[in-house]
Amino acid sequence: MATTRIATIDSTLRDRLPMQAHTLFEAKAAKDMTFEDIAKQLGRNEVAVAAIFYGQAQTTPEDVEKLSSILGIERVKLHKELAGYPFRGQVMDMPPREPLIYRLYEIVQNYGYAYKAILNEKFGDGIMSAISFSTKVEKETDKDGNNWAIITLRGKWLPFSRF
Amino acid sequence: MATTRIATIDSTLRDRLPMQAHTLFEAKAAKDMTFEDIAKQLGRNEVAVAAIFYGQAQTTPEDVEKLSSILGIERVKLHKELAGYPFRGQVMDMPPREPLIYRLYEIVQNYGYAYKAILNEKFGDGIMSAISFSTKVEKETDKDGNNWAIITLRGKWLPFSRF
Amino acid sequence: MATTRIATIDSTLRDRLPMQAHTLFEAKAAKDMTFEDIAKQLGRNEVAVAAIFYGQAQTTPEDVEKLSSILGIERVKLHKELAGYPFRGQVMDMPPREPLIYRLYEIVQNYGYAYKAILNEKFGDGIMSAISFSTKVEKETDKDGNNWAIITLRGKWLPFSRF
Amino acid sequence: MATTRIATIDSTLRDRLPMQAHTLFEAKAAKDMTFEDIAKQLGRNEVAVAAIFYGQAQTTPEDVEKLSSILGIERVKLHKELAGYPFRGQVMDMPPREPLIYRLYEIVQNYGYAYKAILNEKFGDGIMSAISFSTKVEKETDKDGNNWAIITLRGKWLPFSRF
Amino acid sequence: MATTRIATIDSTLRDRLPMQAHTLFEAKAAKDMTFEDIAKQLGRNEVAVAAIFYGQAQTTPEDVEKLSSILGIERVKLHKELAGYPFRGQVMDMPPREPLIYRLYEIVQNYGYAYKAILNEKFGDGIMSAISFSTKVEKETDKDGNNWAIITLRGKWLPFSRF
Amino acid sequence: MATTRIATIDSTLRDRLPMQAHTLFEAKAAKDMTFEDIAKQLGRNEVAVAAIFYGQAQTTPEDVEKLSSILGIERVKLHKELAGYPFRGQVMDMPPREPLIYRLYEIVQNYGYAYKAILNEKFGDGIMSAISFSTKVEKETDKDGNNWAIITLRGKWLPFSRF
Amino acid sequence: MATTRIATIDSTLRDRLPMQAHTLFEAKAAKDMTFEDIAKQLGRNEVAVAAIFYGQAQTTPEDVEKLSSILGIERVKLHKELAGYPFRGQVMDMPPREPLIYRLYEIVQNYGYAYKAILNEKFGDGIMSAISFSTKVEKETDKDGNNWAIITLRGKWLPFSRF
Amino acid sequence: MATTRIATIDSTLRDRLPMQAHTLFEAKAAKDMTFEDIAKQLGRNEVAVAAIFYGQAQTTPEDVEKLSSILGIERVKLHKELAGYPFRGQVMDMPPREPLIYRLYEIVQNYGYAYKAILNEKFGDGIMSAISFSTKVEKETDKDGNNWAIITLRGKWLPFSRF
Amino acid sequence: MATTRIATIDSTLRDRLPMQAHTLFEAKAAKDMTFEDIAKQLGRNEVAVAAIFYGQAQTTPEDVEKLSSILGIERVKLHKELAGYPFRGQVMDMPPREPLIYRLYEIVQNYGYAYKAILNEKFGDGIMSAISFSTKVEKETDKDGNNWAIITLRGKWLPFSRF
Amino acid sequence: MATTRIATIDSTLRDRLPMQAHTLFEAKAAKDMTFEDIAKQLGRNEVAVAAIFYGQAQTTPEDVEKLSSILGIERVKLHKELAGYPFRGQVMDMPPREPLIYRLYEIVQNYGYAYKAILNEKFGDGIMSAISFSTKVEKETDKDGNNWAIITLRGKWLPFSRF
């Protein structure tokens, strides 16, 4: 069945991805593991794990140890590739041309002002942080057998400082 | 307290908003109602209500009747202004310059590929629909008194057709 | 039922539309006619009729006469507004932000090179004309009650001249 | 005659194409097959086949088996290159600079609002899916010997959810 | 017949056109004259006349006198509106969205380097002036009754200075 | 004298040019031939020849044979490189930064609407084809010894279809 | 002396500014007050005050009371204009064309990665908040009589959440 | 603890960085030094040091000597790589996609006009120089244990010349 | 003769120009004065005077007095319109579409790096100020009767600070 | 002293520069010559020499001979690399991100319309050529020891043709 296929690195992105992406995705393919598999063993959320692969999230030394053993990657090499601070946002062209990701962008485009109005009325003048932030993806199947994807965004509310 | 302030129309957006936005926001200000107040009476989600105000969602004739009576707007006028099909996406400049909305955009920018990888592994080749879609906003206060905003996106999974 | 609602002019586009768009859409709303209704009486395809409303297609004097009588618009006024040559392409921002239209754009983005390969192999080096061109929209309901939209594009094949 | 020439990979696109594009187009050239030839043997539409070559559509394991034998490509290699989920939309610059593809873009630009009006009146508030979607290309020769290209787009109608 | 229709000002361009454009096109419509008619009486090329209407070319006081009498416009008003120096290039969005004009743009896009190579080999290192420049449009009908448009561009060759 | 210098490939464009451009320009340099020389032997217009070099025009098998012998390029290699269908428009950045080519772009920018008005009045509603199209470059020296470049654009007139 | 001149609203920005900007700047001009004058009486930082004028910061009801009396603006009017939540970021085109503001932009452009490296090493993986944030402007005159502007940015450090 | 991690070169930036960046960052990683460590030994501000690494600031021959010995880089190699004049601004895409740097950009976007108003009132018509300019980064911990980043920008005031 | 014509405000720029531009250009037209005439009486350079008209340069109170009397404009009105600090850079779209101004832009585009190399070698690492800056325009006629325009840019050299 | 440092090729530009740039700058560095040194020996202006290095100006065979001997470059190699016609404008990104070059761009942005007004009044309707053009850079030190850079632009005046 198509859904058992694992996510791999796409060759059209190769130049935009940091070094560790190549190492990690290759090992993942060799082990034939899904992100869910890795996340369970690593003890982190699967979105966070995918974000690490794409260079969008940081790892602790313990994460590196575990990833090294889960994926069978040489420790020193992985430590070196994951040593720095992530440079987030380099991977994606905006607006996204990939249809799946465009749909998320379209939600922001269409509902952005509505979210702002609701959030302002609920919390006052401020923002929902994208830094003190976590997210998860869930799957739901309704009674007619249709699948639904549920993405939850949870961010700390930061009120604008008064000065 | 600042958070009891209601959301109003911003004068810098005036030329980009459809006619009904002016009518609806003005009535909302006159009634001093939050979107939550209106949503409860209308029987729809508050994000959907704000989306209606911004011209991003459609109303049924019953919605119009109710809105007319909730907000004290002349029925014929409101029916006329809400008669057509929404032209979504006209309101927002992308990338968004508004800080609150930019944070949502940044989440797509940073986690877009991670979401794609997770969704593909969970569901196969396809997209999460932004059309067969609903969303909600919730508020959570943690034990330290910090507020957290929680946005849930729920969309039907659409597999790519084989042809 | 929602689908009996007629298409009207969207107020957020008002400044980008030619004068006749306002006249024609207003009369259409007053007569409560669909484009299909008008097309049947005019003897042209409904997409062509909508294109006339948006200033994307030309009318003959006979079309103007008929439109004037079908929609109850003063003839002289309509003749004047439809006197010139269309300035096509002014209405739409590209990439389209409207979700329905974006999907068409996405089809070009994703399948453009595939269409080129197939058309080149079928016809040689050239293009499918968008000028010697017609198009139509059809509705199909499958056995499960799902609706399908079918858009047909038919353009003359123009081989590149040899010189 | 020019039209018997087969479509090959263009060297100016080489860096934007996924790995499998190089493998597949090279084998196609070596076998001197058109997409129609391949499509017939594979049992899929020729546009879908070209889309696979350009990395815009997914293959089942059976497709890969067949492609491997039709085109004489080593199975393991092809399986590996086609293992992931497509990253659609990376190939094309928008607006397209290629004249053939620009004509399709121009159709969206000029007739986009007309399609929206007609589709809304026929189906209500929603979109034609580009995911639950198929397309085909046909050739027609009129009585004067002119060739016409006919592109059919068929997408499921998705009504906006009410929430 | 459609071709006897005269060119008028398009209402979607109204804000981008200089004041004289409104005056001149209105008078032209009232007199029902083509640019060819006006050009003959003015003693200038019809493209130059259209360029004057669009604010892209300058007039001498004698031109203004003649235009005033040909088109029945009050002299003082026309003198005032045509008193300054043209601000060329403000009318057109680039890339042009109008299909007719896009075709000219496409010629530059596709043949630009070819023209450069040929011109360099014929004239050396320099440019064809767009200032010491004239242009004309001609119509040709071939033996099969097809019409051909012929646009001639004639510009002084300016070699790069040596310093 | 500077004008006898032949056009060569520019190294700053190297990555944007198709494979055959490198082969052809190198052979041209080795043979020290102008495009006029090649065009005469090939029996095609020199602009078309330069367009072939830049990947903007197609060749017949006979053209390839001749080019192979005129330029001393191995036949099989040239046949292979010229086997596909041109992907036009990939070479040029728009707006063009090269001064010579910018002047052509500026002509479209400044005179585009004037050309449209004149062409519409002469031919009706339609476009001048850039596909059923040929072009040539000529040199003229006036009585004061000034050189003038004359570029002729000749395209078939295509009226918009009525549907 | 030039520096005693007060800042006023610039007429070229008029359409991009929210309603209160017109009211506030006009009153400021009538009272001939600097932002420093107003800030002292209001008890807030002068940058915050200017930000309020430009619609980039929120006011409490007490601020509105005070501003009303400091500037002699009718209370009800000012309350109404300052009632909503700010829509920040609408005023400025980026990159800024104004030379003074461009210099700030250039600092980000040139030193952005250096700031990131230093901040990461000092604080770990995170960001300096622009929301839990204050700023001030100071003037310093060195011993040679040169003036120096000192802008201080102070933002809370937010570490990326681990999830 | 995460904050003791040193900043390294990010592999996604590799093509945009000047040669010395690779040399310097590699040596820094090998020595496991922070910018603060290096700055102390070099006698310059740590932001300036990071700017040198990213090719945004110039070094004197003495700086090169010291850097060579601090970081253990061969002198001749380093002298050669740092011999020219910096080409600033090549590293960063604007708007910045990196979240940390975007926050700085957002400060300019939101407070730019406020800064201008305050600076104009304090200094008259002119700019704060980004050339006769220095900057520093400081860390502050408040009584609740929260960290605050403080960035100071200090630039010479340059009044516009009168001419 | 054409050159005696005075520069007036262009109606296509009307919305982008500050209020004083309308007042000043109208008065200039009424008085039929060139910028040179005004500059002589005002005692400033004619480029500076034109820059004042376009809102790109500041005036002293004495300038306003003089301009008021030279151009016959009511003093109070002019003082009010020229009271603020200029918002430079709002007038021009970049790249400039106006041919005369494009040529200046092209000089920067083509010779920018050459200027940088020469200035760096003459002055070291720094910039030529555009603030401590003056400019003038001169006319020269060579022995063949050709006119030459000479634009001089004179800016203070600012070395980058060491910190 | 910093100013005796010579300009070298910047490694971040390497891919955008033509082949000869690498050859010439390397030889210049090896000879430790400034552009002024080379210009004197070559008998051309130093800006022209730098423009040759950056591929923005053409050389005669005599220039190539001299450059070959001045810089100690093999003649045949240099002849080959300088054989073609320059493709100007490929080097620079616009708007320029380099601070020195941005200042020149800003001058065009701020004073462009002023230059146009002055030039039109002095010369009539036309442009200052950037082709029949020369430029130079001079250094001036005022009595306070401040350095000033003076850039002179001298272009032939080209009146628009009447046709």
CSV table of C-alpha atoms in Angstrom, one decimal, chain C:
chain,number,residue,atom,x,y,z
C,1,MET,CA,-29.7,25.6,-2.2
C,2,ALA,CA,-26.3,27.3,-2.4
C,3,THR,CA,-25.7,26.5,-6.0
C,4,THR,CA,-28.7,28.6,-7.3
C,5,ARG,CA,-27.0,31.7,-6.1
C,6,ILE,CA,-25.8,33.9,-9.0
C,7,ALA,CA,-22.3,35.2,-9.5
C,8,THR,CA,-22.0,38.9,-8.8
C,9,ILE,CA,-19.2,41.5,-9.0
C,10,ASP,CA,-16.9,41.3,-6.1
C,11,SER,CA,-16.4,44.7,-4.5
C,12,THR,CA,-12.7,44.0,-3.8
C,13,LEU,CA,-12.1,43.9,-7.6
C,14,ARG,CA,-14.0,47.1,-8.3
C,15,ASP,CA,-11.0,49.2,-9.3
C,16,ARG,CA,-9.5,46.6,-11.6
C,17,LEU,CA,-12.6,46.0,-13.7
C,18,PRO,CA,-13.6,47.9,-16.8
C,19,MET,CA,-16.7,50.1,-16.7
C,20,GLN,CA,-18.9,47.6,-18.5
C,21,ALA,CA,-18.3,45.0,-15.8
C,22,HIS,CA,-20.2,47.2,-13.3
C,23,THR,CA,-23.1,47.8,-15.7
C,24,LEU,CA,-23.4,44.2,-16.8
C,25,PHE,CA,-23.1,42.5,-13.4
C,26,GLU,CA,-25.5,45.0,-11.8
C,27,ALA,CA,-28.1,44.2,-14.5
C,28,LYS,CA,-27.5,40.5,-14.2
C,29,ALA,CA,-28.1,40.8,-10.4
C,30,ALA,CA,-31.3,42.8,-11.0
C,31,LYS,CA,-32.5,40.2,-13.5
C,32,ASP,CA,-31.3,37.4,-11.2
C,33,MET,CA,-29.9,35.5,-14.2
C,34,THR,CA,-27.1,33.0,-14.3
C,35,PHE,CA,-24.5,33.1,-17.1
C,36,GLU,CA,-26.1,30.0,-18.5
C,37,ASP,CA,-29.4,31.8,-18.8
C,38,ILE,CA,-27.7,34.7,-20.6
C,39,ALA,CA,-25.6,32.5,-22.8
C,40,LYS,CA,-28.6,30.5,-24.0
C,41,GLN,CA,-30.4,33.7,-25.1
C,42,LEU,CA,-27.3,35.3,-26.5
C,43,GLY,CA,-26.2,32.1,-28.4
C,44,ARG,CA,-22.7,32.0,-27.1
C,45,ASN,CA,-20.8,29.8,-24.6
C,46,GLU,CA,-21.3,30.8,-21.0
C,47,VAL,CA,-17.5,31.1,-20.4
C,48,ALA,CA,-17.4,33.6,-23.3
C,49,VAL,CA,-20.3,35.5,-21.7
C,50,ALA,CA,-18.5,35.7,-18.3
C,51,ALA,CA,-15.3,36.7,-20.2
C,52,ILE,CA,-17.3,39.6,-21.8
C,53,PHE,CA,-18.5,40.7,-18.3
C,54,TYR,CA,-14.9,40.8,-17.1
C,55,GLY,CA,-13.6,42.6,-20.2
C,56,GLN,CA,-11.7,39.6,-21.5
C,57,ALA,CA,-13.7,39.1,-24.8
C,58,GLN,CA,-15.1,41.2,-27.5
C,59,THR,CA,-18.7,41.6,-28.6
C,60,THR,CA,-20.2,42.2,-32.0
C,61,PRO,CA,-22.8,44.9,-32.4
C,62,GLU,CA,-25.4,42.1,-32.5
C,63,ASP,CA,-24.1,40.8,-29.2
C,64,VAL,CA,-24.5,44.3,-27.7
C,65,GLU,CA,-28.1,44.6,-29.0
C,66,LYS,CA,-29.0,41.2,-27.6
C,67,LEU,CA,-27.3,41.8,-24.2
C,68,SER,CA,-29.0,45.2,-24.0
C,69,SER,CA,-32.4,43.5,-24.4
C,70,ILE,CA,-31.7,40.4,-22.4
C,71,LEU,CA,-30.4,42.4,-19.4
C,72,GLY,CA,-32.5,45.5,-19.8
C,73,ILE,CA,-29.6,47.9,-20.2
C,74,GLU,CA,-29.9,51.1,-22.2
C,75,ARG,CA,-28.5,50.3,-25.7
C,76,VAL,CA,-26.5,53.5,-26.2
C,77,LYS,CA,-24.8,53.2,-22.9
C,78,LEU,CA,-23.8,49.6,-23.5
C,79,HIS,CA,-22.7,50.3,-27.0
C,80,LYS,CA,-20.4,53.0,-25.7
C,81,GLU,CA,-19.0,50.9,-22.9
C,82,LEU,CA,-18.3,47.9,-25.2
C,83,ALA,CA,-17.1,50.0,-28.2
C,84,GLY,CA,-13.3,49.5,-27.8
C,85,TYR,CA,-11.0,46.6,-28.0
C,86,PRO,CA,-10.6,44.5,-24.9
C,87,PHE,CA,-7.5,45.0,-22.7
C,88,ARG,CA,-7.2,41.5,-21.5
C,89,GLY,CA,-5.2,40.3,-18.5
C,90,GLN,CA,-5.7,43.4,-16.3
C,91,VAL,CA,-8.1,41.7,-13.8
C,92,MET,CA,-6.0,39.0,-12.4
C,93,ASP,CA,-3.1,39.1,-10.0
C,94,MET,CA,-0.6,36.3,-10.8
C,95,PRO,CA,-0.1,34.0,-8.9
C,96,PRO,CA,-3.8,34.0,-8.3
C,97,ARG,CA,-4.7,34.3,-4.6
C,98,GLU,CA,-8.3,33.1,-5.1
C,99,PRO,CA,-8.3,29.3,-4.2
C,100,LEU,CA,-10.5,28.2,-7.2
C,101,ILE,CA,-8.3,30.0,-9.7
C,102,TYR,CA,-5.1,29.0,-8.0
C,103,ARG,CA,-5.9,25.3,-8.6
C,104,LEU,CA,-5.9,26.1,-12.4
C,105,TYR,CA,-2.6,27.8,-12.0
C,106,GLU,CA,-1.2,24.9,-10.1
C,107,ILE,CA,-2.2,22.5,-12.9
C,108,VAL,CA,-0.1,24.6,-15.3
C,109,GLN,CA,2.7,24.7,-12.8
C,110,ASN,CA,2.7,21.0,-12.2
C,111,TYR,CA,1.8,19.6,-15.6
C,112,GLY,CA,3.2,22.3,-17.9
C,113,TYR,CA,6.2,20.4,-19.0
C,114,ALA,CA,4.2,17.2,-19.4
C,115,TYR,CA,1.7,19.0,-21.7
C,116,LYS,CA,4.6,20.4,-23.7
C,117,ALA,CA,6.2,16.9,-24.1
C,118,ILE,CA,2.9,15.3,-25.2
C,119,LEU,CA,1.9,18.2,-27.5
C,120,ASN,CA,5.4,18.3,-29.1
C,121,GLU,CA,5.3,14.6,-29.8
C,122,LYS,CA,1.7,14.7,-31.2
C,123,PHE,CA,2.1,17.9,-33.2
C,124,GLY,CA,5.8,18.8,-33.6
C,125,ASP,CA,7.4,22.1,-32.6
C,126,GLY,CA,4.8,24.8,-32.0
C,127,ILE,CA,2.1,26.0,-29.5
C,128,MET,CA,-1.6,25.5,-28.8
C,129,SER,CA,-3.1,28.9,-29.6
C,130,ALA,CA,-4.9,30.8,-26.8
C,131,ILE,CA,-6.3,33.1,-29.4
C,132,SER,CA,-7.8,30.7,-32.0
C,133,PHE,CA,-9.2,29.1,-28.9
C,134,SER,CA,-12.4,28.1,-27.3
C,135,THR,CA,-13.3,26.6,-23.9
C,136,LYS,CA,-16.2,25.2,-22.1
C,137,VAL,CA,-17.2,24.0,-18.6
C,138,GLU,CA,-19.3,20.9,-17.9
C,139,LYS,CA,-20.7,19.2,-14.9
C,140,GLU,CA,-20.7,15.5,-14.3
C,141,THR,CA,-22.1,13.6,-11.4
C,142,ASP,CA,-20.6,10.1,-10.8
C,143,LYS,CA,-22.5,7.1,-9.5
C,144,ASP,CA,-21.6,8.0,-5.9
C,145,GLY,CA,-23.2,11.4,-6.2
C,146,ASN,CA,-19.8,13.2,-6.4
C,147,ASN,CA,-19.7,16.2,-8.7
C,148,TRP,CA,-16.9,16.6,-11.2
C,149,ALA,CA,-16.0,19.8,-13.1
C,150,ILE,CA,-14.7,19.3,-16.6
C,151,ILE,CA,-12.9,22.1,-18.4
C,152,THR,CA,-12.1,21.7,-22.0
C,153,LEU,CA,-9.4,23.8,-23.7
C,154,ARG,CA,-9.4,23.7,-27.5
C,155,GLY,CA,-6.8,25.7,-29.4
C,156,LYS,CA,-5.5,25.6,-32.9
C,157,TRP,CA,-2.0,24.2,-33.3
C,158,LEU,CA,0.5,26.7,-34.6
C,159,PRO,CA,3.8,25.3,-35.8
C,160,PHE,CA,6.8,27.6,-35.5
C,161,SER,CA,7.6,29.2,-38.8
C,162,ARG,CA,10.9,28.3,-40.5
C,163,PHE,CA,12.8,31.3,-41.7
